[in-house]
Short mmCIF file of C-alpha atoms and ligand atoms in Angstrom, two decimals:
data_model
loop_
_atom_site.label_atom_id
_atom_site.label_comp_id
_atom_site.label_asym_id
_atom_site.label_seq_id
_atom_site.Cartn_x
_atom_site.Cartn_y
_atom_site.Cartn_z
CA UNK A 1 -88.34 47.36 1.33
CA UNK A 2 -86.80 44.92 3.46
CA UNK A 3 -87.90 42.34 5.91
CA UNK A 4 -87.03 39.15 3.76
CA UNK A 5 -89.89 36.71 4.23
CA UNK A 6 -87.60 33.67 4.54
CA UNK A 7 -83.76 32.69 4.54
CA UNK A 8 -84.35 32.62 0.48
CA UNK A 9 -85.81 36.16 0.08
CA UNK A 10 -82.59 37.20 1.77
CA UNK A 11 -80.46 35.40 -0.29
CA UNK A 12 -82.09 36.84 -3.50
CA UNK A 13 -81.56 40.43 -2.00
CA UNK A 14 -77.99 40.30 -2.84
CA UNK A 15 -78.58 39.99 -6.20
CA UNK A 16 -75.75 42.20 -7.97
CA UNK A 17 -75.68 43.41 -11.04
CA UNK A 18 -73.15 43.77 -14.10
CA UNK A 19 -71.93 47.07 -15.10
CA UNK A 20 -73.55 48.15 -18.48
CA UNK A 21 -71.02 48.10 -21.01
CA UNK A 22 -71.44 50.82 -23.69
CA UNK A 23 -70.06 48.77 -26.28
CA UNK A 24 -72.17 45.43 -25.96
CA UNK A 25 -75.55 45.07 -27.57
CA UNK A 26 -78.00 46.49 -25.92
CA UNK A 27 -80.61 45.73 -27.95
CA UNK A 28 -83.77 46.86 -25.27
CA UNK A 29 -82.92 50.02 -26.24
CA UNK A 30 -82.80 50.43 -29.71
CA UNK A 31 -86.08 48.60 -29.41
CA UNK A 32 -88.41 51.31 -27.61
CA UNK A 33 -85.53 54.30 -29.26
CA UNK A 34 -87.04 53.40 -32.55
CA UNK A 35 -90.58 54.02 -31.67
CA UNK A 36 -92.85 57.16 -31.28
CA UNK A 37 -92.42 58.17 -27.45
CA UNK A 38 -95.65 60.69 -26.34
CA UNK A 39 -95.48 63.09 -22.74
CA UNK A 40 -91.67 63.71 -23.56
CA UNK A 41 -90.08 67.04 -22.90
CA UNK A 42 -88.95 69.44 -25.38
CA UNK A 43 -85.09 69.77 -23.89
CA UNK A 44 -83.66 72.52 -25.75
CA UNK A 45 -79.95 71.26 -24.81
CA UNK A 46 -79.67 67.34 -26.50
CA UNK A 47 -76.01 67.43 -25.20
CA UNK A 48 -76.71 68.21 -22.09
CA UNK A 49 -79.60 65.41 -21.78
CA UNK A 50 -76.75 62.72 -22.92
CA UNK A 51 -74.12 64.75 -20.68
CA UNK A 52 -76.89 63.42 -17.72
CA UNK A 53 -77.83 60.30 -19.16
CA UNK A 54 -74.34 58.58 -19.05
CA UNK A 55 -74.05 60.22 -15.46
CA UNK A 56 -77.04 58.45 -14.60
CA UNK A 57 -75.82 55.24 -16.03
CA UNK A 58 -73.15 55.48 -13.67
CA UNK A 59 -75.05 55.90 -10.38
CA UNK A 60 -75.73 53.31 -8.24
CA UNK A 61 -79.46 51.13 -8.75
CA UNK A 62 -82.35 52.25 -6.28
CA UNK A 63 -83.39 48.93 -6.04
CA UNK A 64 -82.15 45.27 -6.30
CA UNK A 65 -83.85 42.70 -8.85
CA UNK A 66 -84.45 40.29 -5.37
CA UNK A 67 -86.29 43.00 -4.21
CA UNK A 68 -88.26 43.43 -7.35
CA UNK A 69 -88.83 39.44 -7.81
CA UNK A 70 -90.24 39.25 -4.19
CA UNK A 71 -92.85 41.90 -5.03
CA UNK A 72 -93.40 39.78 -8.05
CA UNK A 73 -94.16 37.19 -5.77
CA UNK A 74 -96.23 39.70 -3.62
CA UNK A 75 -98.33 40.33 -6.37
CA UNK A 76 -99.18 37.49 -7.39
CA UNK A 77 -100.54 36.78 -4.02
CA UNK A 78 -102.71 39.19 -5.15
CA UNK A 79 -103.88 37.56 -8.41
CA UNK A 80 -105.19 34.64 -6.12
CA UNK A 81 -107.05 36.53 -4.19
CA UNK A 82 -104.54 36.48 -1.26
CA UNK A 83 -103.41 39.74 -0.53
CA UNK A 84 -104.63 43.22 -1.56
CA UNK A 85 -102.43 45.96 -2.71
CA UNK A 86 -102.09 49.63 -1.00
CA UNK A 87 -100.20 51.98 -3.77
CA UNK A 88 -100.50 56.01 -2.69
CA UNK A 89 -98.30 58.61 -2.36
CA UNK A 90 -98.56 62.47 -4.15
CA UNK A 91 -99.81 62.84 -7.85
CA UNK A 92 -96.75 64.27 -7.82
CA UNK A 93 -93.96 64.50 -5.22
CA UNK A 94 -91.35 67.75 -5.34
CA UNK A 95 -87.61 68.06 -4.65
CA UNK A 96 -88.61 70.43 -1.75
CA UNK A 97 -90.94 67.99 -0.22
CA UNK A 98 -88.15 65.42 -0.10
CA UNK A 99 -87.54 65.76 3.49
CA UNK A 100 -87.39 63.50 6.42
CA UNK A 101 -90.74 65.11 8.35
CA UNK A 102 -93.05 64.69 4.80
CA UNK A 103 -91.61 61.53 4.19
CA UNK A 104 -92.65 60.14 7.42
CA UNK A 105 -95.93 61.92 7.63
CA UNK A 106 -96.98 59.88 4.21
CA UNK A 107 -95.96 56.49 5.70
CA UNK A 108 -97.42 56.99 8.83
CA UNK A 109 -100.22 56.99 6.53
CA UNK A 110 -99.86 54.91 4.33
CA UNK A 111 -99.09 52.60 7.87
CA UNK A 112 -101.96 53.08 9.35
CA UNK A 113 -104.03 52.92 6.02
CA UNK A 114 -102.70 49.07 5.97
CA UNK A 115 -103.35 48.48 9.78
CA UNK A 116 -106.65 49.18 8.83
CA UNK A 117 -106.83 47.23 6.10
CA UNK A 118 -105.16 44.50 7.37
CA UNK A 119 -107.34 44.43 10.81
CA UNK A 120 -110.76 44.88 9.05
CA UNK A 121 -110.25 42.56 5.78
CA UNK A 122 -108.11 40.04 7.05
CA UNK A 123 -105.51 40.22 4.16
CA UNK A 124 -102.26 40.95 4.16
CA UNK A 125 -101.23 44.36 2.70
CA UNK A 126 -98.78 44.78 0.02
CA UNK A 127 -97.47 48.39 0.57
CA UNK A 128 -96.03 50.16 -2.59
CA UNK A 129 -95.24 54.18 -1.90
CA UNK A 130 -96.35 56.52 -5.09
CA UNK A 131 -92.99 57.75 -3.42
CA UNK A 132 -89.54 57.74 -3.98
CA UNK A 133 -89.53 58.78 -8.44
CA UNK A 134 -92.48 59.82 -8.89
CA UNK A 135 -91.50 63.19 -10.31
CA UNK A 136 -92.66 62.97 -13.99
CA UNK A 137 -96.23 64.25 -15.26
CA UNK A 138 -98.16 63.61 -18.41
CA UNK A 139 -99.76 66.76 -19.46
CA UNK A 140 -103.58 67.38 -21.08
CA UNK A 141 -102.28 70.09 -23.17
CA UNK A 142 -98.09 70.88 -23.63
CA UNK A 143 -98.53 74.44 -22.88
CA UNK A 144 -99.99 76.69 -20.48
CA UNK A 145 -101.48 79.93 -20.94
CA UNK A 146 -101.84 83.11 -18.31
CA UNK A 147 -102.92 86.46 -19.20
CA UNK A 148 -101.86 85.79 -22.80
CA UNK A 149 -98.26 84.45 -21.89
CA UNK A 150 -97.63 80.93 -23.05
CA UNK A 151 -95.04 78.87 -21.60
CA UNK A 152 -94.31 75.15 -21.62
CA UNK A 153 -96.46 72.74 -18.59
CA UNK A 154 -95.54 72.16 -15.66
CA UNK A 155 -94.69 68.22 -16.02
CA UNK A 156 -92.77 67.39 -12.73
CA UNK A 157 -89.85 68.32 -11.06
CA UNK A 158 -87.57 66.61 -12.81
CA UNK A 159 -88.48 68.32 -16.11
CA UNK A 160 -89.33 71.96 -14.99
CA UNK A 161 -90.17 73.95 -11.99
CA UNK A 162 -94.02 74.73 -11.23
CA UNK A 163 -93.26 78.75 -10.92
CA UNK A 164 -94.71 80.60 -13.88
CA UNK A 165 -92.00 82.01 -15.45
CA UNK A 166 -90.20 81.33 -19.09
CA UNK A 167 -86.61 80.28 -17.21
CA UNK A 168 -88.05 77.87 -14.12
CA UNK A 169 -90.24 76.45 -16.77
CA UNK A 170 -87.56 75.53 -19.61
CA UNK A 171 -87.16 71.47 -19.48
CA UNK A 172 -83.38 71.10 -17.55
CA UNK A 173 -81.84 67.75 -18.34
CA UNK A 174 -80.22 68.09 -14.59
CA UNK A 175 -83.35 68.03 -12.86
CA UNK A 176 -83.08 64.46 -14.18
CA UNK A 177 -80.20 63.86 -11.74
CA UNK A 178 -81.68 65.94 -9.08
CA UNK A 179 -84.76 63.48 -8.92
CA UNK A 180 -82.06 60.13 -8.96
CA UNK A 181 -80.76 61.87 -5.55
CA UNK A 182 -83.90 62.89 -4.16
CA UNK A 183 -85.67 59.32 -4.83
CA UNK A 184 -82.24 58.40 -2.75
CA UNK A 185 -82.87 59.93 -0.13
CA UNK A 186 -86.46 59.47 0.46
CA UNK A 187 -86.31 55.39 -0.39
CA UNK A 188 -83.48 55.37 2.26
CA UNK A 189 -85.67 57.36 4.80
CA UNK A 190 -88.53 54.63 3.82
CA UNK A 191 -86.15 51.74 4.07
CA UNK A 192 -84.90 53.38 7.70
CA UNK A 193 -88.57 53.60 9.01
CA UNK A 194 -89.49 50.49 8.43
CA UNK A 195 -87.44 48.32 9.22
CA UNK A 196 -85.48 50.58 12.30
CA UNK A 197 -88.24 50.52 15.03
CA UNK A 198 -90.94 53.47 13.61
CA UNK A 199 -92.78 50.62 11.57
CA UNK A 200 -92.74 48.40 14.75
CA UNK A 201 -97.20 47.38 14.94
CA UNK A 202 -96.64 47.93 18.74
CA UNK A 203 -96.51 51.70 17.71
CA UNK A 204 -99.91 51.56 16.41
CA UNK A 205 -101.07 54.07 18.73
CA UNK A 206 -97.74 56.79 18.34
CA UNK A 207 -98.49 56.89 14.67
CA UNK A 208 -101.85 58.63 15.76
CA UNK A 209 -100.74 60.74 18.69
CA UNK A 210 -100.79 64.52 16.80
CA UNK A 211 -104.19 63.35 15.41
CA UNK A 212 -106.81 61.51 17.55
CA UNK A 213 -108.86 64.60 19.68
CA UNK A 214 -110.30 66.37 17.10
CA UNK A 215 -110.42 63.94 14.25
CA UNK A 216 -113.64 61.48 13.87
CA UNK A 217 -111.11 59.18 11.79
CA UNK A 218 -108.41 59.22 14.28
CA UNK A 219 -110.63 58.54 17.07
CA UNK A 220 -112.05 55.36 15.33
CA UNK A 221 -108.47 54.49 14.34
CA UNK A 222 -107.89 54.66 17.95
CA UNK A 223 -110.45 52.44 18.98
CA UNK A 224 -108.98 49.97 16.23
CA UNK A 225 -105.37 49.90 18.06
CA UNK A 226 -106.85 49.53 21.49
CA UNK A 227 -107.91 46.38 19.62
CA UNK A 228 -104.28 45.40 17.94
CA UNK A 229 -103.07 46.34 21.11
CA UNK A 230 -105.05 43.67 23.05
CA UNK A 231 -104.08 41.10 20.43
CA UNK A 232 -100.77 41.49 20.73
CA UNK A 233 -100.87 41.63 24.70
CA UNK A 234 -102.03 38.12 24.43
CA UNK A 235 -99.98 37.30 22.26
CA UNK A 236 -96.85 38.65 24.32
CA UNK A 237 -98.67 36.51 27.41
CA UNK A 238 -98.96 33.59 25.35
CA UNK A 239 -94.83 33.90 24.95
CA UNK A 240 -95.27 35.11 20.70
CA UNK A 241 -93.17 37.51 19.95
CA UNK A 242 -93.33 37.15 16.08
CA UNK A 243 -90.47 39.03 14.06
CA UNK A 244 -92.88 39.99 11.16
CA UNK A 245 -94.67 42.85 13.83
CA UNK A 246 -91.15 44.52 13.99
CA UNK A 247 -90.94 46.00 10.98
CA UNK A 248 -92.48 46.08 7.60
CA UNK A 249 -92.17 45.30 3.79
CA UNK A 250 -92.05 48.54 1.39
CA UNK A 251 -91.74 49.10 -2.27
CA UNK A 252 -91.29 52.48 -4.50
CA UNK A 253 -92.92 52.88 -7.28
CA UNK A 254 -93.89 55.71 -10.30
CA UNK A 255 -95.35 55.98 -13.48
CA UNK A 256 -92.02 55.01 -15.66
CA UNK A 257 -93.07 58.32 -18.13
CA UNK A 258 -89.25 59.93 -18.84
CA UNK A 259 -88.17 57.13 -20.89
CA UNK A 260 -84.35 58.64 -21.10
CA UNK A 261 -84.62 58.71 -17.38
CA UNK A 262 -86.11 55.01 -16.97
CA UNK A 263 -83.62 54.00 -19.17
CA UNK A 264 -80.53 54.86 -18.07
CA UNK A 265 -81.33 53.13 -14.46
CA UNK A 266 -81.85 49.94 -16.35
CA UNK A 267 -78.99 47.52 -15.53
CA UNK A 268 -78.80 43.82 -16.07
CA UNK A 269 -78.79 41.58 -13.84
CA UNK A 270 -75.80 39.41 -13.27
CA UNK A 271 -77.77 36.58 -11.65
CA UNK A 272 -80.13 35.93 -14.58
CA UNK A 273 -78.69 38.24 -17.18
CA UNK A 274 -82.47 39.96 -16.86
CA UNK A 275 -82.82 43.87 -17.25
CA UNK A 276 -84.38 45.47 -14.43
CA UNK A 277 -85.16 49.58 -14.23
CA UNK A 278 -83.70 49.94 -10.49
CA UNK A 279 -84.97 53.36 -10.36
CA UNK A 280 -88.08 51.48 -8.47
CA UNK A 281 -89.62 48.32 -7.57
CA UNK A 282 -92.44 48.89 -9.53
CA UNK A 283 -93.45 51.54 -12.72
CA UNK A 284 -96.45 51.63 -14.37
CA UNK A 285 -97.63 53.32 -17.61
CA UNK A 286 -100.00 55.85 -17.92
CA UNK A 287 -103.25 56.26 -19.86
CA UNK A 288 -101.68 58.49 -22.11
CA UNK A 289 -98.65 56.46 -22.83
CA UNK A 290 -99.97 52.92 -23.19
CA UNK A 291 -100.35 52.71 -26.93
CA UNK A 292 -99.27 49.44 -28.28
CA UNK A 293 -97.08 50.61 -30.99
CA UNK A 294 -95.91 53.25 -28.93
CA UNK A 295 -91.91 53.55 -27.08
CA UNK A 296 -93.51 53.14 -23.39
CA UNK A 297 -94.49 49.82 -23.55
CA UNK A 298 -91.78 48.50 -25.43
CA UNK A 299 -89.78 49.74 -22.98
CA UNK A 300 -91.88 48.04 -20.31
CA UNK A 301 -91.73 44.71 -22.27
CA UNK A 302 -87.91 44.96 -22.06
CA UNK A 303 -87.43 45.07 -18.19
CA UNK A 304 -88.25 42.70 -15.42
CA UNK A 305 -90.16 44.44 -12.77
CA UNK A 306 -93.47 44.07 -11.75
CA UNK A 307 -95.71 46.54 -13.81
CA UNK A 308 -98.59 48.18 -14.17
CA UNK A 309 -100.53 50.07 -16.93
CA UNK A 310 -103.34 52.19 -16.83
CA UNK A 311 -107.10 51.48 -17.85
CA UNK A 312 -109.63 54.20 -18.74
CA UNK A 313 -113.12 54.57 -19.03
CA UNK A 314 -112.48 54.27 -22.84
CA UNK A 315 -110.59 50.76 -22.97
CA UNK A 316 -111.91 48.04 -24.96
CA UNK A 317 -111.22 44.61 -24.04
CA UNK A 318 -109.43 44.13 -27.62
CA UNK A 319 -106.99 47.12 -26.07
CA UNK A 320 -107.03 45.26 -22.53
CA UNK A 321 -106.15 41.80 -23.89
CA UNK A 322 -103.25 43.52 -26.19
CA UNK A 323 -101.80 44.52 -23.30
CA UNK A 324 -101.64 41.67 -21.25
CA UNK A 325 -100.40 39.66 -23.72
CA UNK A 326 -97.49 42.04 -24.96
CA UNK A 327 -96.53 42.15 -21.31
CA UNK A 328 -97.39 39.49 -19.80
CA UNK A 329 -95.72 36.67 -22.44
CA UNK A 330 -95.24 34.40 -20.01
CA UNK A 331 -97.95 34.57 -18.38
CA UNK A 332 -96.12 34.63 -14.99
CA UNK A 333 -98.83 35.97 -11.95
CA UNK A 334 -97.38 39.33 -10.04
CA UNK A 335 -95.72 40.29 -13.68
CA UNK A 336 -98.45 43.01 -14.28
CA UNK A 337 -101.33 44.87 -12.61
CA UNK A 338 -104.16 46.58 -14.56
CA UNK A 339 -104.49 49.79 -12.40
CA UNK A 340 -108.57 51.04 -14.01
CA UNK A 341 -109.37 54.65 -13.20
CA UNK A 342 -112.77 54.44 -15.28
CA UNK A 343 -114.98 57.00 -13.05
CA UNK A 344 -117.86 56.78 -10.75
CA UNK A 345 -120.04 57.02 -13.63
CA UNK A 346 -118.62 55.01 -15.75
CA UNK A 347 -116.75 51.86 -14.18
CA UNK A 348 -120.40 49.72 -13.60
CA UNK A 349 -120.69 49.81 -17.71
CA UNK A 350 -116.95 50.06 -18.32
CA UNK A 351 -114.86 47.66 -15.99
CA UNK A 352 -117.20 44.19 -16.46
CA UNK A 353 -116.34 43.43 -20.10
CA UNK A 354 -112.50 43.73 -19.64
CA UNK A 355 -112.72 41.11 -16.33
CA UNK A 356 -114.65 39.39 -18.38
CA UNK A 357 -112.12 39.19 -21.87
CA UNK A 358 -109.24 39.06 -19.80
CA UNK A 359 -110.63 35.95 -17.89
CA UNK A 360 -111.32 34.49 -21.08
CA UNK A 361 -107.54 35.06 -22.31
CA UNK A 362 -106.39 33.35 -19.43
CA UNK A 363 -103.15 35.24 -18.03
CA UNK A 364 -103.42 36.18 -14.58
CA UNK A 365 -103.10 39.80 -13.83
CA UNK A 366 -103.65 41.88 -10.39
CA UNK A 367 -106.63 43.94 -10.94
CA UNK A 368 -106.08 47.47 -8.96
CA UNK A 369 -108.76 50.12 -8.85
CA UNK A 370 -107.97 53.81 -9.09
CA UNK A 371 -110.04 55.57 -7.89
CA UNK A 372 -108.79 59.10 -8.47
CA UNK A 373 -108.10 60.16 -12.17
CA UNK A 374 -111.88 59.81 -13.09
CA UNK A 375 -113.10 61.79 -10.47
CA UNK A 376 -111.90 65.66 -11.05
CA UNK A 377 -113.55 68.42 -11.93
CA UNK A 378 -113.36 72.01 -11.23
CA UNK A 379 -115.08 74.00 -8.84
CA UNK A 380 -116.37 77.11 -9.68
CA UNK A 381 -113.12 79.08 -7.79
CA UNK A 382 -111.11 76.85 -10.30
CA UNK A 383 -110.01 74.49 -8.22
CA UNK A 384 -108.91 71.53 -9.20
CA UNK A 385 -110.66 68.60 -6.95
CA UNK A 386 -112.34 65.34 -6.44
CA UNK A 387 -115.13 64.39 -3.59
CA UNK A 388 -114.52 61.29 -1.15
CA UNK A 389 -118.36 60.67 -2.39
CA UNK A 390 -117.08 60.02 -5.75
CA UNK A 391 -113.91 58.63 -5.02
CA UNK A 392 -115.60 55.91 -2.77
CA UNK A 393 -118.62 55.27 -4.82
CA UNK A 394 -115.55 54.28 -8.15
CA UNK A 395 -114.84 51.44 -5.55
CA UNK A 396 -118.00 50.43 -4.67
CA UNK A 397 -118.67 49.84 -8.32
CA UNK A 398 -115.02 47.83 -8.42
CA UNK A 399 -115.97 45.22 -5.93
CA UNK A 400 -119.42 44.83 -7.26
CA UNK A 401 -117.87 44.43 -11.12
CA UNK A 402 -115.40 41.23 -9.88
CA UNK A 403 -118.17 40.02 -7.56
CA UNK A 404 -120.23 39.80 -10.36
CA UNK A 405 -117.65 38.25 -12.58
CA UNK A 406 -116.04 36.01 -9.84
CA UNK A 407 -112.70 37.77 -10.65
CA UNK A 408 -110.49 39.40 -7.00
CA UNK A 409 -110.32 43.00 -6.27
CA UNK A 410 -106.80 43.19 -6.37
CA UNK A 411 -106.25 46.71 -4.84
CA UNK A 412 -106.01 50.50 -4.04
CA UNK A 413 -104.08 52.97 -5.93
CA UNK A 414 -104.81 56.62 -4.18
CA UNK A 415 -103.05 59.92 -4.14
CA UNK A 416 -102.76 60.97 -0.76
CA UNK A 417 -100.27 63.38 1.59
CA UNK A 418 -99.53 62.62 5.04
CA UNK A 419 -100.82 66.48 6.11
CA UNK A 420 -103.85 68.11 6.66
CA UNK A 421 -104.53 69.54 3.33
CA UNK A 422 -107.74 70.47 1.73
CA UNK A 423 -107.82 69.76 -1.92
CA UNK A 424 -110.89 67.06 -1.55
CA UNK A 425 -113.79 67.46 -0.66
CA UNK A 426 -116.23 65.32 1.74
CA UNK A 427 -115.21 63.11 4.37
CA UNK A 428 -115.70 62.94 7.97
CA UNK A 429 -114.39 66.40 8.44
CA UNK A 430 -117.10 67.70 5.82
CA UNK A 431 -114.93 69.65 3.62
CA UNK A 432 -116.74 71.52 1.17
CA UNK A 433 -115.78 73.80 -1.83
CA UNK A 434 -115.33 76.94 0.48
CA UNK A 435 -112.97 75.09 2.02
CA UNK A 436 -110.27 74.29 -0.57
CA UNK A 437 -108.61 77.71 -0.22
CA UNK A 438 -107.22 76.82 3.28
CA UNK A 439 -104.30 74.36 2.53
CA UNK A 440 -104.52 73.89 -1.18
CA UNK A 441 -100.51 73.03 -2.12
CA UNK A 442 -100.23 69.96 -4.27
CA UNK A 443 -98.19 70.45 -7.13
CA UNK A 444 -100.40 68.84 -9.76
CA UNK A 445 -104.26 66.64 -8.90
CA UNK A 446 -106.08 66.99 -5.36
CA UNK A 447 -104.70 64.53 -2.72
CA UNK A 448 -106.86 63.24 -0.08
CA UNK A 449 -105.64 64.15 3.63
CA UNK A 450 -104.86 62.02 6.22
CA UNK A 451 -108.28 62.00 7.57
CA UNK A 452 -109.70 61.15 4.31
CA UNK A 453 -107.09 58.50 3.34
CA UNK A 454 -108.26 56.60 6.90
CA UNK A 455 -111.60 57.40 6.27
CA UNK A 456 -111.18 55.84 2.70
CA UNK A 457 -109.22 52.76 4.16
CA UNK A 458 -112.40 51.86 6.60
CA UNK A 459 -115.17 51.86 3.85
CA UNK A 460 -112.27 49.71 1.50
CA UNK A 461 -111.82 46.92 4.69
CA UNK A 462 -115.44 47.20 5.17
CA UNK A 463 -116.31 46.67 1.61
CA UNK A 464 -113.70 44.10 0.98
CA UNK A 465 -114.79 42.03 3.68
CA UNK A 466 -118.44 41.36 2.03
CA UNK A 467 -117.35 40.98 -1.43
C1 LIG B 1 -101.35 59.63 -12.43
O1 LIG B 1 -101.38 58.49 -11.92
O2 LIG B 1 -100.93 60.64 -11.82
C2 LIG B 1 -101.90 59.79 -13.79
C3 LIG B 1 -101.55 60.81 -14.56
O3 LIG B 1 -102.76 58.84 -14.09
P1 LIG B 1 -103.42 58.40 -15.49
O4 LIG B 1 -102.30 57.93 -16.36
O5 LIG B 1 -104.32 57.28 -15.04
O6 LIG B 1 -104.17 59.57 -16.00
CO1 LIG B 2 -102.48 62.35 -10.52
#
């Protein structure tokens, strides 16, 4: 991220911090070391894990706690209704899609996703990458069995490779390191592309150029920046020339699952004396971590960050309110984002009573709809996928839920690549089950393409616009 809104943001931005000192209290993480931590690796080496650990502790942060307060401040934009949020990347990214030519085919993305959204609702966009640390999986079941061989799940490259075999799939403590360098490198390509000239709106047509003939999508994408294009010809001929087209505002985020590695990119801040994890901007917590009693959100109380947690179809608003109070305490707006992946068939019953308790309670929170995790199943070839139908028809039943209780749709959180893949089905493009064999590579849930992810941002504008 970069492109500091005012002469303050950039002030903030230099926020430093003070180098951890072994021996002084730490006393965040005793807190969450004392309590049961689910999703965690089996690392057969303990010595090696602290070996990388203190290593970690060493490296540079990711991020800076200005940059992290001025999504704070982003968000909470959102919790009044004035901006909406864009969150996507991969379920899960991979060391060997850490280069410069993925990494810029998901922003472009992810960029035109929020020229979309911006153009057709009106809103500003906050844009926060499922990028850069997102390398961590939560697991159904802890093993995985194939023709009667059991070996430990694949749960992310930085715990274990996705190959089935009993030495790639061993947790290794220094994949822990490997994703640090790799989150390096792709929030530094991020940083580079939007802020050195790629991100520019006056390239609202290049971002389309491989794309537009044979894509119904990227045609009406095209016909959209004919549009911006017009606007900003005036604008040039009126003598504006604002700064704020140049380039654009980013943030990294991931689910914050590995608590060792959270943990040892926490660093306090010397400004404030606050902890921060500056291994993103933002981390949520999974539906399978988010017990109350539990080490994840303990760990979550401790730093400063914006957050987010997970809601499923199974959350009562006793569970809902819990949450926002033990992470929310002072009730400060862009602290924390309820991310609800309830379903198609289930958000219209499930989603209304939680607006409504968490209204009642009082603290304002960003409300973010997932569409996603509620919608896979398996085909009958065994793949692993969810249909655009489904996917869109989660966030039709989101906006109708806050219109209903006068509460703002806060938000998108997708999984989406910046290629043409085919691990969805539906869309414009008509992708069926037969068609999932083609380009079916993600390393863990279905992604939509790049024609579904602008297909998806048009119904969202559209659907924002009359709620
Ligand atoms: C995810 O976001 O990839 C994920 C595992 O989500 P959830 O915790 O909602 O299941
Ligand atoms: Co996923």
């Amino acid at each position: 991220m970069t492109a500091p809104a005012s002469p303050k943001d950039s002030f903030d931005l230099a926020g430093e911090f003070a180098e951890l000192d072994a021996a002084r209290p730490q006393p965040w993480r005793d807190a969450w070391r004392s309590l049961p931590a689910a999703q965690q690796p089996d690392w057969p080496d303990p010595a090696q894990l602290a070996l990388v650990t203190a290593e970690l502790a060493s490296l540079p942060p990711l991020v800076f706690a200005g940059e992290c307060d001025l999504l704070v401040d982003r968000i909470a934009a959102v919790t009044r209704g004035e901006a909406f949020v864009l969150q996507g990347g991969d379920c899960a990214e991979t060391f060997s899609g850490s280069t410069a030519s993925a990494v810029r085919a998901k922003l472009r993305t992810l960029l035109q996703m929020a020229v979309v959204l911006t153009y057709g609702a009106s809103v500003p966009i906050v844009k926060i990458g499922r990028m850069a640390g997102q390398f961590a999986k939560p697991r159904s079941k802890p093993t995985e069995i194939r023709n009667g061989v059991e070996l430990p799940a694949y749960r992310g490259d930085a715990v274990n490779g996705l190959d089935f075999a009993a030495g790639v799939r061993t947790p290794d403590p220094s994949r822990l390191l490997r994703a640090y360098h790799c989150s390096a490198v792709t929030l530094n390509l991020c940083r580079a592309f939007t802020t050195g000239g790629y991100a520019d709106l006056h390239q609202v047509h290049a971002w389309n150029q491989d794309f537009v003939a044979d894509s119904p999508a990227g045609q009406r994408y095209e016909r959209l920046a004919g549009e911006i294009d017009r606007a900003l010809g005036f604008m040039r001929a009126c003598g504006a020339y604002p700064t704020e087209l140049r380039s654009v505002e980013f943030y990294s985020s991931h689910e914050a699952l590995l608590l060792d590695y959270d943990d040892a990119l926490t660093r306090v801040d010397s400004r404030t004396g606050r902890v921060y994890d500056t291994s993103a901007h933002f981390v949520w917590i999974g539906e399978r971590t988010r017990s109350l009693d539990g080490a994840h959100i303990e760990f979550a109380k401790s730093i400063s960050n914006p957050i987010g947690v997970k809601l499923g179809p199974d959350t009562t608003p006793d569970d809902a309110i819990g949450l926002v109070k033990a992470l929310n305490q002072d009730r400060r707006p862009g602290r924390l984002t309820l991310i609800t992946r309830m379903g198609a068939g289930r958000i219209r019953e499930a989603l209304p009573p939680l607006l409504d308790a968490v209204a009642k309670e009082g603290t304002p929170v960003a409300w973010v709809c997932d569409p996603m995790h509620g919608n896979t199943f398996e085909t009958a070839s065994g793949y692993k996928t969810r249909h655009l139908d489904d996917v869109l028809d989660e966030l039709d039943g989101f906006f109708q839920a806050h219109r209903a209780a006068g509460t703002h749709p806060g938000g998108i959180h997708i999984e989406f690549t910046g290629d043409n893949v085919t691990e969805c089905t539906g869309g414009s493009y008509q992708l069926d089950a037969d068609d999932l064999h083609q380009r079916y590579e993600t390393a863990c849930d279905p992604r939509l393409n790049r024609s579904q992810a602008l297909d998806l941002a048009f119904t969202v504008a559209d659907r924002y616009r009359r709620s």
